[in-house]
Coordinates of C-alpha atoms and ligand atoms in Angstrom, one line a residue:
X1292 CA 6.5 0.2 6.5
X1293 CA 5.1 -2.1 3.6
X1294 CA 1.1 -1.7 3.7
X1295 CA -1.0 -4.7 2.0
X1296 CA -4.5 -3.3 1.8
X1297 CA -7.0 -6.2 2.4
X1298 CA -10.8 -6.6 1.0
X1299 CA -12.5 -9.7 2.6
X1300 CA -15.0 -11.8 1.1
X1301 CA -17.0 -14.0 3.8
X1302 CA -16.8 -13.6 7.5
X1303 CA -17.9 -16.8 8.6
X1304 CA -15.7 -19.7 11.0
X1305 CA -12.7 -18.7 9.3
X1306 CA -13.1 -15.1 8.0
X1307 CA -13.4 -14.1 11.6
X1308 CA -10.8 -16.2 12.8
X1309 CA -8.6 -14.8 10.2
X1310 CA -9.5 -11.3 11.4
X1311 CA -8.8 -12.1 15.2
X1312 CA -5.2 -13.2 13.6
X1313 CA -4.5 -10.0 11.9
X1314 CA -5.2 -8.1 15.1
X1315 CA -2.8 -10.1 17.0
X1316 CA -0.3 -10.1 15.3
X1317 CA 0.1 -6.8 14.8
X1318 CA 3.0 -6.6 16.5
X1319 CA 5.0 -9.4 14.9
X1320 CA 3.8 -8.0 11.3
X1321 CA 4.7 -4.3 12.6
X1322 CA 8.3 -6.1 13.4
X1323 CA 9.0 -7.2 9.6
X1324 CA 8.0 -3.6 8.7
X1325 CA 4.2 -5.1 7.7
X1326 CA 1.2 -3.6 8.3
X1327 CA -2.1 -5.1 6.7
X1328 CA -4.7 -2.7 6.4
X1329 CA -8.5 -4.1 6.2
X1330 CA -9.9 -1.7 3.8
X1331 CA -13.3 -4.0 3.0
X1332 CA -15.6 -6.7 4.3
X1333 CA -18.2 -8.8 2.9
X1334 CA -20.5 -11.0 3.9
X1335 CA -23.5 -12.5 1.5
X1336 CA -25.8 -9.6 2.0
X1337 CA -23.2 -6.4 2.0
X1338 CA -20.0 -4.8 1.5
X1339 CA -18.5 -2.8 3.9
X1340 CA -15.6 -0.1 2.6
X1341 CA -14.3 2.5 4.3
X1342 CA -14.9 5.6 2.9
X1343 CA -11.8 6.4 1.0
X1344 CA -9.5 3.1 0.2
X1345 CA -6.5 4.8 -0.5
X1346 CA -5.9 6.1 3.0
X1347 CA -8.0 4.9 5.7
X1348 CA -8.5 1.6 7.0
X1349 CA -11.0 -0.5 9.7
X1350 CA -9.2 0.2 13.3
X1351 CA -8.8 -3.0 15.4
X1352 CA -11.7 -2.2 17.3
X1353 CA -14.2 -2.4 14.6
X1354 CA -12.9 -5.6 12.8
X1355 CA -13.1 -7.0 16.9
X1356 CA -16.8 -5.8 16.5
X1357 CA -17.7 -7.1 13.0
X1358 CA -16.7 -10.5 14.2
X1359 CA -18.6 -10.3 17.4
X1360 CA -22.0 -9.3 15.0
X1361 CA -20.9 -12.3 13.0
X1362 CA -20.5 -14.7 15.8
X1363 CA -24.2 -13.9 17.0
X1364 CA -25.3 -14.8 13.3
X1365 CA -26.3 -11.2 12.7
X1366 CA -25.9 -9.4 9.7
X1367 CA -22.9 -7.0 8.3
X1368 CA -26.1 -4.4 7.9
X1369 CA -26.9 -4.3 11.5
X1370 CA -23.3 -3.1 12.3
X1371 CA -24.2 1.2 12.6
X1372 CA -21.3 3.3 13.0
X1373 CA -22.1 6.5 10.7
X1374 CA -19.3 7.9 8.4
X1375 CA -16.9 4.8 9.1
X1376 CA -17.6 2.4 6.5
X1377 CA -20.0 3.2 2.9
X1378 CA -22.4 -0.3 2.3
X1379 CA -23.5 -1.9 -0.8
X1380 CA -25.7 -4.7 -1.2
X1381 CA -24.9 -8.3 -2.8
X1382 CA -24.5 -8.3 -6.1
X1383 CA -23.4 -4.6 -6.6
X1384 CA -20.5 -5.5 -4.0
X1385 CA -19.0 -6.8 -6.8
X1386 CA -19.1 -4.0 -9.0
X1387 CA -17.9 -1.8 -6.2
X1388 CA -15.3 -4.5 -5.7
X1389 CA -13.8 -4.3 -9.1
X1390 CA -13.9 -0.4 -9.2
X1391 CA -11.5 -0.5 -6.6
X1392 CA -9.2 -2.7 -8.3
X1393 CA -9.2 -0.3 -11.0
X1394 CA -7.8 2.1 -8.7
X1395 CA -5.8 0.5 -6.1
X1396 CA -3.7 -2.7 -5.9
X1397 CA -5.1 -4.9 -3.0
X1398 CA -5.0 -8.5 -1.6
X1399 CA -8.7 -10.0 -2.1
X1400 CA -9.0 -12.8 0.3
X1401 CA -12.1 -15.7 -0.2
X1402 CA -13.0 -17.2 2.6
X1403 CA -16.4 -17.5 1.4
X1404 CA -17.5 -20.5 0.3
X1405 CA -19.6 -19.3 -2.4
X1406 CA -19.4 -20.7 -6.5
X1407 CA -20.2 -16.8 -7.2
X1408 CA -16.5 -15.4 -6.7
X1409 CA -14.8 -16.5 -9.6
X1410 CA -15.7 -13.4 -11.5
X1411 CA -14.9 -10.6 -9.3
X1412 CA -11.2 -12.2 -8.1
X1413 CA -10.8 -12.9 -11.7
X1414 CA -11.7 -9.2 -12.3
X1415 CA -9.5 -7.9 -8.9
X1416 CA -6.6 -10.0 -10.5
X1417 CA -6.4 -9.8 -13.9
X1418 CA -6.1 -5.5 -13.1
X1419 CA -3.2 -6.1 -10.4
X1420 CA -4.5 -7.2 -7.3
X1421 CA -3.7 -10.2 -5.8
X1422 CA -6.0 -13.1 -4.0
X1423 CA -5.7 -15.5 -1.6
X1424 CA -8.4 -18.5 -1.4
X1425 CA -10.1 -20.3 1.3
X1426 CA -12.4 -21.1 -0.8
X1427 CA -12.3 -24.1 -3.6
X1428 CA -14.7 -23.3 -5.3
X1429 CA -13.3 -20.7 -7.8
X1430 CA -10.8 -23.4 -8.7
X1431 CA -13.3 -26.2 -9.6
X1432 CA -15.4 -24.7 -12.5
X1433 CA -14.7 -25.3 -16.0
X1434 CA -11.2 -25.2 -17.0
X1435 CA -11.5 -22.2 -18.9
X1436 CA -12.2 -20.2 -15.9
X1437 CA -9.3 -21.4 -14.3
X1438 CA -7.3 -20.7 -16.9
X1439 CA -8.6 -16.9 -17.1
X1440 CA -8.4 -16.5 -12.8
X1441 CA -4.5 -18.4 -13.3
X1442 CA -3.5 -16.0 -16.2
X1443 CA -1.3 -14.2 -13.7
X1444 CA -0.4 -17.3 -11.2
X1445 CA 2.5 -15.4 -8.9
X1446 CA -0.6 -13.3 -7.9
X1447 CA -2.3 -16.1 -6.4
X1448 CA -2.4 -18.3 -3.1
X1449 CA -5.1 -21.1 -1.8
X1450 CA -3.1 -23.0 0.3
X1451 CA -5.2 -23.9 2.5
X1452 CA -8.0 -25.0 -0.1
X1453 CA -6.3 -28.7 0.9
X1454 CA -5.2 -29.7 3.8
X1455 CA -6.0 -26.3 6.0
X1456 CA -3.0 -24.9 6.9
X1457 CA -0.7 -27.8 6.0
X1458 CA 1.8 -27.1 3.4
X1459 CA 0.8 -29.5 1.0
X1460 CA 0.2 -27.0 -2.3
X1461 CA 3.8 -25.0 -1.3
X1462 CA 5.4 -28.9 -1.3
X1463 CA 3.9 -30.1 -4.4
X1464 CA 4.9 -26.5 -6.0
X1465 CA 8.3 -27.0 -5.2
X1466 CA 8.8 -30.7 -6.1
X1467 CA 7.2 -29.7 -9.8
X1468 CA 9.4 -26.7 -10.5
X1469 CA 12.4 -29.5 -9.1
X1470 CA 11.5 -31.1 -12.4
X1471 CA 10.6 -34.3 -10.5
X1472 CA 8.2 -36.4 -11.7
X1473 CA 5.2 -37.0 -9.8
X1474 CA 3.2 -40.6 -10.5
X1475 CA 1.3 -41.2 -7.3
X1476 CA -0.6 -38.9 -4.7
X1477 CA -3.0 -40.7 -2.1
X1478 CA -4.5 -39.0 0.8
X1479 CA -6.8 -38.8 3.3
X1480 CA -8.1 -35.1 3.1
X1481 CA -11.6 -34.2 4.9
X1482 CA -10.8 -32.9 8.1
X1483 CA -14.4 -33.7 8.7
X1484 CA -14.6 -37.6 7.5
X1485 CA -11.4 -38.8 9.4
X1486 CA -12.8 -37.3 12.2
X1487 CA -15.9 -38.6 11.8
X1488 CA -14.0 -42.5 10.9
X1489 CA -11.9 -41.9 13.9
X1490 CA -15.1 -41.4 16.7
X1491 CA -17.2 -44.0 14.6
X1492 CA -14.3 -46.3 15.4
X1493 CA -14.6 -45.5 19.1
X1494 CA -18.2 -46.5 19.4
X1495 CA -19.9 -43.1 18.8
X1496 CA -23.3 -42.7 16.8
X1497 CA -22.3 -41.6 13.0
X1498 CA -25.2 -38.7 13.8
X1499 CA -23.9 -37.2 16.8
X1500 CA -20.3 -37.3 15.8
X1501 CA -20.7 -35.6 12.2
X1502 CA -22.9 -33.2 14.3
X1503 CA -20.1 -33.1 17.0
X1504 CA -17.4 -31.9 13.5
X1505 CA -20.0 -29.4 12.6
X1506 CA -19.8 -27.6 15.9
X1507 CA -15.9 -28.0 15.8
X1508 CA -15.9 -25.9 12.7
X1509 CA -14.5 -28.8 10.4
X1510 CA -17.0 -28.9 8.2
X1511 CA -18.8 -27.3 5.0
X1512 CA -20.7 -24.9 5.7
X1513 CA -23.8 -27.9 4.5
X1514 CA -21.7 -31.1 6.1
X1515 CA -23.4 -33.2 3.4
X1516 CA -20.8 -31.3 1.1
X1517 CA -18.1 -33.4 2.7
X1518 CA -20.3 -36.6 3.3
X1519 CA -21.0 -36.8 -0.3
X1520 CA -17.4 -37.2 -1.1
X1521 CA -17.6 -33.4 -3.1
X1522 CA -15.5 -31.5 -0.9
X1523 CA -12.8 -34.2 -0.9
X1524 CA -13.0 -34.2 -4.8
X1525 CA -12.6 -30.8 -5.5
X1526 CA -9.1 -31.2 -3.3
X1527 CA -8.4 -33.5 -5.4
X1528 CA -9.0 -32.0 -8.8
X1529 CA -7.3 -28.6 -7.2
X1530 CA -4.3 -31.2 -6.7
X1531 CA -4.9 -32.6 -10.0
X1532 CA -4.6 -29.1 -11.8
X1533 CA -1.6 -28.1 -10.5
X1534 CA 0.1 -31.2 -11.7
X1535 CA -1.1 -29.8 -15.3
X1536 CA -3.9 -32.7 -15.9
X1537 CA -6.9 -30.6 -17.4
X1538 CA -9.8 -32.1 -15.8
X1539 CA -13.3 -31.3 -14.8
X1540 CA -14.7 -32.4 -11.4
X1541 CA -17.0 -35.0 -13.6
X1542 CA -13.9 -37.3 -14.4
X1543 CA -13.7 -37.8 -11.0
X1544 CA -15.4 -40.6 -9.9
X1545 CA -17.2 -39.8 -6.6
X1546 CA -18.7 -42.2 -3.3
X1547 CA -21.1 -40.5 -1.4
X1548 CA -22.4 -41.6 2.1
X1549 CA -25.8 -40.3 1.9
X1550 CA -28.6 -41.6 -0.8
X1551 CA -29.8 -39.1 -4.0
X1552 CA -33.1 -39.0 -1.5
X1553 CA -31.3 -37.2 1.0
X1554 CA -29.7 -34.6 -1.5
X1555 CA -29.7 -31.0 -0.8
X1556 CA -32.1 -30.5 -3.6
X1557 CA -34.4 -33.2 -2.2
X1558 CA -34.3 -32.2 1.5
X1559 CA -33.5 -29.1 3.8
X1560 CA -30.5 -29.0 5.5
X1561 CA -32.7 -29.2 9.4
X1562 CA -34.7 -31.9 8.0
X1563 CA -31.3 -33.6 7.2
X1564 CA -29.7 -33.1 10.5
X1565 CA -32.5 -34.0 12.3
X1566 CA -34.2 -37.0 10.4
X1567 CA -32.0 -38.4 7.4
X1568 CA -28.6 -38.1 9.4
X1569 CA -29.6 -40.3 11.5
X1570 CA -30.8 -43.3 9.4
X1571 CA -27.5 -43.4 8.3
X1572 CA -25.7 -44.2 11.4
X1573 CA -26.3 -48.2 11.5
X1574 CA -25.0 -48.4 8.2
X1575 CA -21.7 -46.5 8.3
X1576 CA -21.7 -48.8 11.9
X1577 CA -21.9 -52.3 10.2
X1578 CA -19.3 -51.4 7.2
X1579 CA -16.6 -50.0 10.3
X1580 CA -17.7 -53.1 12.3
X1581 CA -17.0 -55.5 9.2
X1582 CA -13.6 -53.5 8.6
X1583 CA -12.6 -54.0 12.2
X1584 CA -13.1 -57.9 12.0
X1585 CA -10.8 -58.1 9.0
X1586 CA -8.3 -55.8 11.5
X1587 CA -8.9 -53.0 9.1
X1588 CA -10.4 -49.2 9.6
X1589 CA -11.9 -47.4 7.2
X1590 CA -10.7 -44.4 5.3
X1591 CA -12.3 -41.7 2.8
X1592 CA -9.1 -41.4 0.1
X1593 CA -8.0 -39.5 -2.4
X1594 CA -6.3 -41.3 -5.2
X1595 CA -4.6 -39.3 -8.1
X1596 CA -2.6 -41.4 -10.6
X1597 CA -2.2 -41.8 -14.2
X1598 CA -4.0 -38.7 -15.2
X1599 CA -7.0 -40.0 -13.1
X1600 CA -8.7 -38.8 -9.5
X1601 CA -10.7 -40.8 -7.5
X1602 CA -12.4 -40.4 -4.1
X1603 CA -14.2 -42.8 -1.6
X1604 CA -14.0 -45.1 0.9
X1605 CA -11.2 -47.7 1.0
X1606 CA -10.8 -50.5 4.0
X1607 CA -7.4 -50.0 5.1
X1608 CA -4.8 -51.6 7.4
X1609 CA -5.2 -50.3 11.1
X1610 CA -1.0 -49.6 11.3
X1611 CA -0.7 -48.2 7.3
X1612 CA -0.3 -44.2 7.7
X1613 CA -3.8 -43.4 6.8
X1614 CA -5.2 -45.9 8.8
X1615 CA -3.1 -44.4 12.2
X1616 CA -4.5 -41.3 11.4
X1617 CA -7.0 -39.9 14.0
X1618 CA -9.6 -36.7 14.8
X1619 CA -9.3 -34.1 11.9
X1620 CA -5.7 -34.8 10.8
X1621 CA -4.9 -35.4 7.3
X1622 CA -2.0 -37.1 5.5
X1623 CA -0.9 -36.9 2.3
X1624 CA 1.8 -39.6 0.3
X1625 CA 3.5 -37.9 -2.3
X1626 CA 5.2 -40.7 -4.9
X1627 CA 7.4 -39.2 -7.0
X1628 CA 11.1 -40.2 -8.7
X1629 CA 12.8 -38.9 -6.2
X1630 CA 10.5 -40.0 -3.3
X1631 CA 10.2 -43.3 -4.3
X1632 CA 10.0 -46.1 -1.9
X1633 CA 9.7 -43.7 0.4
X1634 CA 6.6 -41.0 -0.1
X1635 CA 7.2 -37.3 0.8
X1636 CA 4.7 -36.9 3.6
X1637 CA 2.9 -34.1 5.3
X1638 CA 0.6 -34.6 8.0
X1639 CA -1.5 -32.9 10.4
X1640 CA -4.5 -30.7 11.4
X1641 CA -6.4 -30.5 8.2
X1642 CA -9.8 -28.6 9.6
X1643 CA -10.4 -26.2 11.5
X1644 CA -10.6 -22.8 11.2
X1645 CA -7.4 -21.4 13.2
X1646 CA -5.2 -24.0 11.0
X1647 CA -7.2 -22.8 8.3
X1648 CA -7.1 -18.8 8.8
X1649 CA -3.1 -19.4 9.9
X1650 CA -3.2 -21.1 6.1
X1651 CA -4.1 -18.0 5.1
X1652 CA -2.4 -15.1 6.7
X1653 CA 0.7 -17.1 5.7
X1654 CA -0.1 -16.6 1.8
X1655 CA -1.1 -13.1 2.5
X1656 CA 2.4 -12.7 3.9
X1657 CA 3.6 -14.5 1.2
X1658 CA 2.7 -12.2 -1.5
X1659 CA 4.4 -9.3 0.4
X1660 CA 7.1 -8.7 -2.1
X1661 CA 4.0 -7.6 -4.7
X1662 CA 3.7 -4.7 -2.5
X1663 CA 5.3 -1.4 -1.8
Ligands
NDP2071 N1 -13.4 -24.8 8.2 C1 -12.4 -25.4 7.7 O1 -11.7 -26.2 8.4 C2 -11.9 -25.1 6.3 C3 -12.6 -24.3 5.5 N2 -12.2 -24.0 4.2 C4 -13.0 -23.2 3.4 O2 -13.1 -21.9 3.9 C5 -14.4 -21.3 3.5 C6 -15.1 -20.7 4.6 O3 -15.5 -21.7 5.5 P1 -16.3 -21.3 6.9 O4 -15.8 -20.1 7.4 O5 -16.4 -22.5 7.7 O6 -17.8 -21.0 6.2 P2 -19.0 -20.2 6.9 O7 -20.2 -20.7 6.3 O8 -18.8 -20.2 8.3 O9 -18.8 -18.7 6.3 C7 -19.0 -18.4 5.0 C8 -19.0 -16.9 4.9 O10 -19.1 -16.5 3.5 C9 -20.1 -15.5 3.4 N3 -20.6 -15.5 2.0 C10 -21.4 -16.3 1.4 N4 -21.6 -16.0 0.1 C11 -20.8 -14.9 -0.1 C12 -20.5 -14.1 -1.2 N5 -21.0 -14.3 -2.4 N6 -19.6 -13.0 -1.1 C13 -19.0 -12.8 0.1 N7 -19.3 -13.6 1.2 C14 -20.1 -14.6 1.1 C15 -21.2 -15.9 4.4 O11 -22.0 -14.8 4.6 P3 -23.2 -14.9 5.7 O12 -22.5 -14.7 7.0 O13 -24.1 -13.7 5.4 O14 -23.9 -16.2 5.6 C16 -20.3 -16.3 5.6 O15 -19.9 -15.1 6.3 C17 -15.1 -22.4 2.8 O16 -15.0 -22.2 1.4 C18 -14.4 -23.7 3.2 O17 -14.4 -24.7 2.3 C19 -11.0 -24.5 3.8 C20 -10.2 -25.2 4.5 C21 -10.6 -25.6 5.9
LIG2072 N1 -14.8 -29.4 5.4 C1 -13.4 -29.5 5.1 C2 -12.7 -28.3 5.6 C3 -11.4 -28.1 4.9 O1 -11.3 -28.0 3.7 C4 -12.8 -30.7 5.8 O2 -13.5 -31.3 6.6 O3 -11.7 -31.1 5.5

């Protein structure tokens, strides 16, 4: 039996979800001679590690009751089962973290969706552990960051930082190591804002229906993240990088659907739910009203061509392939020399956080051959 120990960072919509998956399919893993083995788990207060990482593990029954703590917003420090688990605090998780690393080859997973986890999967992977991301994040700081956490790129996997669990980074791999030459991707790839498009379109208030996404567990953990065009952007610059364009996320030029005023800096996420969102809602209404006149819908895009990335709204026809799209889905057109005329296109369920956790035990699996 090939054992992947796992350390998880964030434990939120999708690092639950992704534990509930592990437990399930213990049996189809256990079938392909797998067994993951959950040695850690973080949230942004604590740590918790089993006492020795070499040869014990969380049973199913506690990883079924950390998610049930974190599903009543609770705490990993309220969770008391004495000599199962040690527990450090945030920030000298990290340290723990890395210490570990030193001593045992694991699989870190982000599905956090904190800017403070570049270091420590850097750490983890530049000393043989492997990572898979959730998380964007860690590949949207400065280039020389990426650069350090890609140094050892076969031990990485962030597939579903775009699209979910869609196969769009696995695609694009494989069409750049084809040697074909990619000139054109354009995509519509917030989960969140084609949802929020698609309702808007059916007469719903802008308000309720990007409250209605929040609920659904499409969107950032502060939805202004994806109204303000940012998440959508740093898919794109993720896209970007791996065609080998060295950009930073200020080349890309960004349209945001919420004023400066209504900033995170500037207001308080309640305040924003309750009071800014919905001052927005007769404006988004009028511009999907005038769009619908011309016979046209409205679609947040994601345009990368000629070494440039751009995000925002464009008024599209209703029957093009981002304008049929509907709820959460997303679509990507990939123009290359071989797909020509015709773009390679992948499409579907771009939020959530099944797809997304699916996203991810699939790129856990997929770095099985780096384990014994
Ligand atoms: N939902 C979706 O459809 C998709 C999500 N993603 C990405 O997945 C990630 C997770 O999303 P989601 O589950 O919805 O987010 P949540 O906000 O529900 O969960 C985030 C989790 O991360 C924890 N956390 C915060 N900071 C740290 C830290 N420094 N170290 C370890 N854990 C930390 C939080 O702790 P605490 O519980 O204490 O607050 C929380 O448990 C995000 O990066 C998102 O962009 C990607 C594709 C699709
Ligand atoms: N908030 C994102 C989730 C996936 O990355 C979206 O809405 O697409």
């Amino acid at each position: 039996m090939k054992n992947i120990p796992i350390i998880l960072m964030g434990c939120g919509g999708v690092g639950r979800q992704l534990l509930q998956h592990i437990v399930s399919c213990r049996t189809l893993h256990a079938n392909k001679e797998i067994h993951l083995r959950v040695v850690g788990v973080c949230d942004s207060k604590s740590f918790l590690v089993v006492p020795d990482v070499l040869s014990m593990e969380f049973n199913d029954t506690f990883l079924t009751k950390i998610c049930q703590i974190k599903s009543s917003n609770l705490s990993l420090q309220t969770c008391v089962e004495s000599g199962k688990y040690e527990a450090f605090p945030y920030p000298e998780s990290t340290k723990k973290i890395t210490d570990i690393a030193a001593r045992l080859a694991f699989t870190l997973v982000d599905c956090s969706a904190s800017s403070e986890t570049i270091k420590v999967i850097t750490h983890a992977v530049n000393l043989g552990c492997c990572a898979v991301l959730a998380n964007k994040k860690p590949l949207t700081s400065s280039m020389e960051e990426f650069d350090n956490l890609f140094l050892q790129p076969r031990r990485i996997r962030h597939e579903s930082t775009v699209g979910a669990g869609l196969p769009i980074i696995a695609s694009l791999n494989r069409v750049i190591s084809s040697g074909d030459t990619i000139f054109r991707i354009i995509g519509s790839l917030s989960g969140t804002l084609g949802y929020v498009m698609s309702e808007v379109e059916d007469g719903k208030p802008f308000s309720e229906v990007v409250k209605a996404a929040q609920a659904l567990g499409y969107t950032e953990p502060d939805p202004r993240d994806d109204l303000s065009g940012m998440d959508v952007a740093r898919k794109g610059l993720i896209l970007a990088r791996l065609l080998g364009h060295r950009m930073d996320m200020d080349s890309i030029k960004i349209e945001s659907l919420y004023p400066d005023k209504m900033s995170p800096n500037k207001m308080s996420l309640k305040d924003f739910l309750a009071n800014g969102l919905p001052l927005l809602d007769n404006d988004i209404e009028e511009r999907i009203k005038k769009a619908s006149s011309n016979g046209n819908v409205l679609r947040y895009v994601c345009v990368i061509e000629n070494s440039r990335c751009k995000v925002g709204i464009q008024e599209l026809p209703k029957e093009s392939a981002l304008g049929r799209l509907r709820g959460s889905d997303n679509v990507v057109e990939i123009y290359t020399r071989c797909y020509n005329k015709q773009p390679l296109v992948i499409q579907g369920a771009g939020a959530g956080n099944d797809t997304t956790a699916a996203g991810v035990l699939a790129d856990i699996l997929d770095l099985q051959d780096l384990f014994s």
